Amino acid sequence: MKSPRPYAPQAGSGAQSLTERRKAATQLDIARAACELFAEHGPDGTTAEDIAHRAGVALRTFYRYFRNKQEAVAPLLAGGGDAWRALLAEEDPGTPLAEALERAVTRSLSGPQAVEEGLEVTRGLLRAAADDQALRAVWYRVNQDSEEGLVPVIGRLAGPDADLREVRLLAAAATDAIRVALELWSATDAPVSGPGSPAELAVLCLRDLTGAMAPQGRNPPPRANPPGHNRPPQHPTR
């Protein structure tokens, strides 16, 4: 039986061709195997051959998709970001962004048994990453990609007059809220739901990171002119 993917199911395949779907499925099988083995034996105790064997593919197939063993977990981690952006995209334009972000974060980190099981897989993976710089680099890169993908989603909800600076800051805050929450939670034995859960921690982190920003859902304030923009012209003294 295939193990669940980290913390959220991946978004649908959309208009992918059958060949693309098969490739994506193979990559996910390899990623699941890598996550399992890293959690069981750590990155140092796992080889690319081990991952390929667990996934049921040839070693050459592994290297067709991934440069090294740490890179193999990226499709699973990216799937979590895809899922939570899809949940946020379901919100109606004009919905107060703070409300929409909290709702999407909570939904993505709680609910069905598959999500809870996936969170446990994520916990094992992040614990393994604590002592492996290359695995942490994959985790950070996936979060950066997720943040960039979040910008147009927040921009659509905020409306055409939204300040891009505020939109990007919100995307960064929301991404970091989930990242920090999962990292903090993974270092503990806290449950996957209820007090101390990733969903609760992520909402707290989101509120802390966005607390200093202007109330969301309002028209963005006008941009301030640079110093001296409205200053009357100075005439040289004779």
Tab-separated table of C-alpha atoms in Angstrom:
chain	number	residue	atom	x	y	z
A	1	MET	CA	0.000	0.000	0.000
A	2	LYS	CA	1.325	3.413	-0.893
A	3	SER	CA	2.028	5.756	1.951
A	4	PRO	CA	0.306	9.152	2.172
A	5	ARG	CA	2.046	12.234	0.917
A	6	PRO	CA	3.177	14.969	3.294
A	7	TYR	CA	0.435	17.047	4.939
A	8	ALA	CA	-1.888	17.547	1.992
A	9	PRO	CA	-2.966	15.855	-1.219
A	10	GLN	CA	-1.588	17.224	-4.448
A	11	ALA	CA	-3.752	19.288	-6.751
A	12	GLY	CA	-5.451	17.566	-9.666
A	13	SER	CA	-3.626	16.727	-12.852
A	14	GLY	CA	-5.766	19.054	-14.968
A	15	ALA	CA	-5.116	18.729	-18.680
A	16	GLN	CA	-2.022	16.541	-18.368
A	17	SER	CA	-1.565	13.852	-20.976
A	18	LEU	CA	-1.543	10.178	-20.032
A	19	THR	CA	2.248	10.098	-20.421
A	20	GLU	CA	2.668	13.123	-18.153
A	21	ARG	CA	0.376	11.571	-15.549
A	22	ARG	CA	2.380	8.345	-15.613
A	23	LYS	CA	5.626	10.255	-15.178
A	24	ALA	CA	4.141	12.222	-12.284
A	25	ALA	CA	2.905	9.003	-10.675
A	26	THR	CA	6.355	7.436	-10.957
A	27	GLN	CA	7.954	10.517	-9.400
A	28	LEU	CA	5.486	10.380	-6.513
A	29	ASP	CA	6.161	6.677	-5.958
A	30	ILE	CA	9.876	7.442	-5.753
A	31	ALA	CA	9.231	10.420	-3.462
A	32	ARG	CA	7.112	8.320	-1.087
A	33	ALA	CA	9.833	5.690	-0.934
A	34	ALA	CA	12.457	8.360	-0.190
A	35	CYS	CA	10.342	9.886	2.592
A	36	GLU	CA	9.784	6.478	4.188
A	37	LEU	CA	13.442	5.516	4.079
A	38	PHE	CA	14.704	8.881	5.313
A	39	ALA	CA	12.301	8.660	8.257
A	40	GLU	CA	13.349	5.068	8.999
A	41	HIS	CA	17.111	5.215	8.437
A	42	GLY	CA	18.028	8.869	7.931
A	43	PRO	CA	19.575	10.309	4.758
A	44	ASP	CA	23.014	8.929	5.592
A	45	GLY	CA	21.590	5.437	5.952
A	46	THR	CA	19.705	5.591	2.662
A	47	THR	CA	21.061	5.276	-0.884
A	48	ALA	CA	19.506	6.007	-4.249
A	49	GLU	CA	19.531	2.257	-4.849
A	50	ASP	CA	17.497	1.737	-1.671
A	51	ILE	CA	14.927	4.293	-2.802
A	52	ALA	CA	14.648	2.812	-6.297
A	53	HIS	CA	14.202	-0.684	-4.848
A	54	ARG	CA	11.501	0.470	-2.399
A	55	ALA	CA	9.695	2.309	-5.222
A	56	GLY	CA	9.943	-0.698	-7.544
A	57	VAL	CA	11.820	1.112	-10.313
A	58	ALA	CA	15.223	0.717	-11.930
A	59	LEU	CA	18.075	2.898	-10.693
A	60	ARG	CA	18.344	4.512	-14.139
A	61	THR	CA	14.672	5.512	-13.797
A	62	PHE	CA	15.456	7.180	-10.489
A	63	TYR	CA	18.235	9.246	-12.065
A	64	ARG	CA	16.034	10.116	-15.010
A	65	TYR	CA	13.936	12.217	-12.649
A	66	PHE	CA	16.241	13.201	-9.786
A	67	ARG	CA	19.868	14.287	-9.503
A	68	ASN	CA	20.332	12.876	-6.005
A	69	LYS	CA	18.447	11.159	-3.211
A	70	GLN	CA	17.484	14.364	-1.402
A	71	GLU	CA	15.871	15.832	-4.520
A	72	ALA	CA	13.523	12.856	-4.614
A	73	VAL	CA	11.278	14.224	-1.848
A	74	ALA	CA	10.466	17.456	-3.725
A	75	PRO	CA	7.307	16.235	-5.539
A	76	LEU	CA	5.656	15.269	-2.257
A	77	LEU	CA	6.532	18.516	-0.519
A	78	ALA	CA	5.380	20.527	-3.530
A	79	GLY	CA	2.068	18.682	-3.462
A	80	GLY	CA	1.244	20.163	-0.081
A	81	GLY	CA	1.776	23.696	-1.368
A	82	ASP	CA	-0.280	22.980	-4.481
A	83	ALA	CA	-3.181	21.777	-2.353
A	84	TRP	CA	-3.294	24.733	0.006
A	85	ARG	CA	-3.067	27.259	-2.829
A	86	ALA	CA	-5.977	25.472	-4.501
A	87	LEU	CA	-8.017	25.816	-1.301
A	88	LEU	CA	-7.196	29.523	-1.103
A	89	ALA	CA	-8.160	29.960	-4.761
A	90	GLU	CA	-11.663	28.712	-3.909
A	91	GLU	CA	-12.270	31.873	-1.885
A	92	ASP	CA	-14.348	34.615	-3.507
A	93	PRO	CA	-12.575	37.802	-4.610
A	94	GLY	CA	-13.169	40.534	-2.080
A	95	THR	CA	-13.129	38.163	0.898
A	96	PRO	CA	-11.014	39.731	3.665
A	97	LEU	CA	-7.589	38.231	3.060
A	98	ALA	CA	-6.810	37.507	6.699
A	99	GLU	CA	-10.006	35.471	6.928
A	100	ALA	CA	-9.381	33.674	3.622
A	101	LEU	CA	-5.772	32.830	4.499
A	102	GLU	CA	-6.624	31.448	7.938
A	103	ARG	CA	-9.447	29.336	6.544
A	104	ALA	CA	-7.299	27.858	3.760
A	105	VAL	CA	-4.388	27.168	6.124
A	106	THR	CA	-6.666	25.425	8.612
A	107	ARG	CA	-8.357	23.329	5.938
A	108	SER	CA	-5.046	22.253	4.407
A	109	LEU	CA	-3.564	21.111	7.711
A	110	SER	CA	-6.543	19.338	9.223
A	111	GLY	CA	-9.427	17.101	8.323
A	112	PRO	CA	-9.351	13.715	6.617
A	113	GLN	CA	-7.330	10.804	7.931
A	114	ALA	CA	-5.101	10.945	4.835
A	115	VAL	CA	-4.047	14.484	5.758
A	116	GLU	CA	-3.288	13.441	9.335
A	117	GLU	CA	-1.266	10.446	8.160
A	118	GLY	CA	0.572	12.689	5.711
A	119	LEU	CA	1.468	15.052	8.530
A	120	GLU	CA	3.184	12.208	10.353
A	121	VAL	CA	5.206	11.487	7.201
A	122	THR	CA	6.166	15.146	7.085
A	123	ARG	CA	7.242	15.045	10.728
A	124	GLY	CA	9.611	12.165	10.029
A	125	LEU	CA	10.994	13.900	6.946
A	126	LEU	CA	11.661	17.204	8.724
A	127	ARG	CA	13.335	15.406	11.594
A	128	ALA	CA	15.606	13.703	9.083
A	129	ALA	CA	16.334	17.075	7.443
A	130	ALA	CA	17.589	18.550	10.720
A	131	ASP	CA	20.971	16.914	10.190
A	132	ASP	CA	21.116	16.975	6.397
A	133	GLN	CA	21.900	20.266	4.671
A	134	ALA	CA	20.964	19.027	1.195
A	135	LEU	CA	17.545	17.852	2.385
A	136	ARG	CA	16.927	21.182	4.113
A	137	ALA	CA	17.856	22.970	0.881
A	138	VAL	CA	15.112	21.035	-0.939
A	139	TRP	CA	12.617	21.980	1.785
A	140	TYR	CA	13.518	25.672	1.538
A	141	ARG	CA	13.430	25.653	-2.258
A	142	VAL	CA	9.993	24.062	-2.332
A	143	ASN	CA	8.741	26.710	0.089
A	144	GLN	CA	10.204	29.469	-2.089
A	145	ASP	CA	8.469	28.034	-5.151
A	146	SER	CA	5.221	27.830	-3.192
A	147	GLU	CA	5.514	31.470	-2.135
A	148	GLU	CA	5.987	32.572	-5.735
A	149	GLY	CA	2.952	30.537	-6.796
A	150	LEU	CA	0.896	32.137	-4.035
A	151	VAL	CA	1.387	35.712	-5.271
A	152	PRO	CA	-1.117	35.560	-8.176
A	153	VAL	CA	-3.679	33.756	-5.988
A	154	ILE	CA	-3.558	36.474	-3.329
A	155	GLY	CA	-3.444	39.150	-6.030
A	156	ARG	CA	-6.704	37.873	-7.533
A	157	LEU	CA	-8.412	37.867	-4.145
A	158	ALA	CA	-7.099	41.316	-3.254
A	159	GLY	CA	-8.345	42.885	-6.472
A	160	PRO	CA	-6.792	44.854	-9.331
A	161	ASP	CA	-5.933	47.875	-7.176
A	162	ALA	CA	-3.928	45.902	-4.633
A	163	ASP	CA	-0.402	47.047	-3.885
A	164	LEU	CA	2.043	44.416	-5.177
A	165	ARG	CA	4.297	45.045	-2.187
A	166	GLU	CA	1.507	44.098	0.216
A	167	VAL	CA	0.539	41.078	-1.884
A	168	ARG	CA	4.089	39.757	-1.892
A	169	LEU	CA	4.491	40.372	1.831
A	170	LEU	CA	1.296	38.419	2.505
A	171	ALA	CA	2.487	35.563	0.288
A	172	ALA	CA	5.781	35.451	2.169
A	173	ALA	CA	4.061	35.619	5.560
A	174	ALA	CA	1.580	32.865	4.732
A	175	THR	CA	4.270	30.557	3.354
A	176	ASP	CA	6.563	31.133	6.317
A	177	ALA	CA	3.680	30.637	8.759
A	178	ILE	CA	3.115	27.109	7.468
A	179	ARG	CA	6.840	26.369	7.189
A	180	VAL	CA	7.636	27.508	10.728
A	181	ALA	CA	4.562	25.766	12.139
A	182	LEU	CA	5.532	22.445	10.571
A	183	GLU	CA	9.158	22.783	11.676
A	184	LEU	CA	8.166	23.579	15.262
A	185	TRP	CA	5.573	20.816	15.378
A	186	SER	CA	7.870	18.207	13.844
A	187	ALA	CA	10.372	18.698	16.656
A	188	THR	CA	7.720	17.692	19.214
A	189	ASP	CA	5.368	14.784	19.825
A	190	ALA	CA	2.292	17.028	19.657
A	191	PRO	CA	-0.809	15.538	18.003
A	192	VAL	CA	-1.824	16.195	14.397
A	193	SER	CA	-5.030	17.900	15.558
A	194	GLY	CA	-6.101	19.981	18.515
A	195	PRO	CA	-3.780	21.969	20.812
A	196	GLY	CA	-0.241	22.235	19.484
A	197	SER	CA	-1.216	20.860	16.073
A	198	PRO	CA	0.200	22.211	12.796
A	199	ALA	CA	-3.107	23.926	11.984
A	200	GLU	CA	-3.215	25.749	15.316
A	201	LEU	CA	0.467	26.721	15.142
A	202	ALA	CA	0.162	27.921	11.539
A	203	VAL	CA	-2.747	30.228	12.355
A	204	LEU	CA	-0.842	31.652	15.336
A	205	CYS	CA	2.245	32.197	13.167
A	206	LEU	CA	0.139	33.805	10.442
A	207	ARG	CA	-1.423	36.237	12.909
A	208	ASP	CA	1.966	37.126	14.357
A	209	LEU	CA	3.509	37.717	10.928
A	210	THR	CA	0.602	39.747	9.525
A	211	GLY	CA	-0.328	41.626	12.707
A	212	ALA	CA	1.670	44.705	11.763
A	213	MET	CA	0.186	44.916	8.284
A	214	ALA	CA	-2.790	47.067	7.337
A	215	PRO	CA	-6.214	45.405	7.838
A	216	GLN	CA	-6.818	43.158	4.869
A	217	GLY	CA	-9.752	43.487	2.512
A	218	ARG	CA	-9.550	47.285	2.268
A	219	ASN	CA	-8.327	49.281	-0.646
A	220	PRO	CA	-4.549	49.639	-0.456
A	221	PRO	CA	-3.353	52.987	0.844
A	222	PRO	CA	-1.943	55.419	-1.709
A	223	ARG	CA	1.733	55.140	-2.282
A	224	ALA	CA	3.775	57.789	-0.526
A	225	ASN	CA	5.751	60.157	-2.694
A	226	PRO	CA	9.508	59.999	-2.318
A	227	PRO	CA	11.144	62.668	-0.149
A	228	GLY	CA	11.220	65.998	-1.893
A	229	HIS	CA	8.640	64.976	-4.523
A	230	ASN	CA	6.254	67.816	-3.641
A	231	ARG	CA	8.898	70.224	-2.443
A	232	PRO	CA	8.800	73.568	-4.292
A	233	PRO	CA	11.726	74.176	-6.621
A	234	GLN	CA	14.735	75.768	-4.986
A	235	HIS	CA	16.217	78.783	-6.714
A	236	PRO	CA	19.901	79.346	-6.273
A	237	THR	CA	20.809	82.459	-4.340
A	238	ARG	CA	22.719	85.093	-6.151
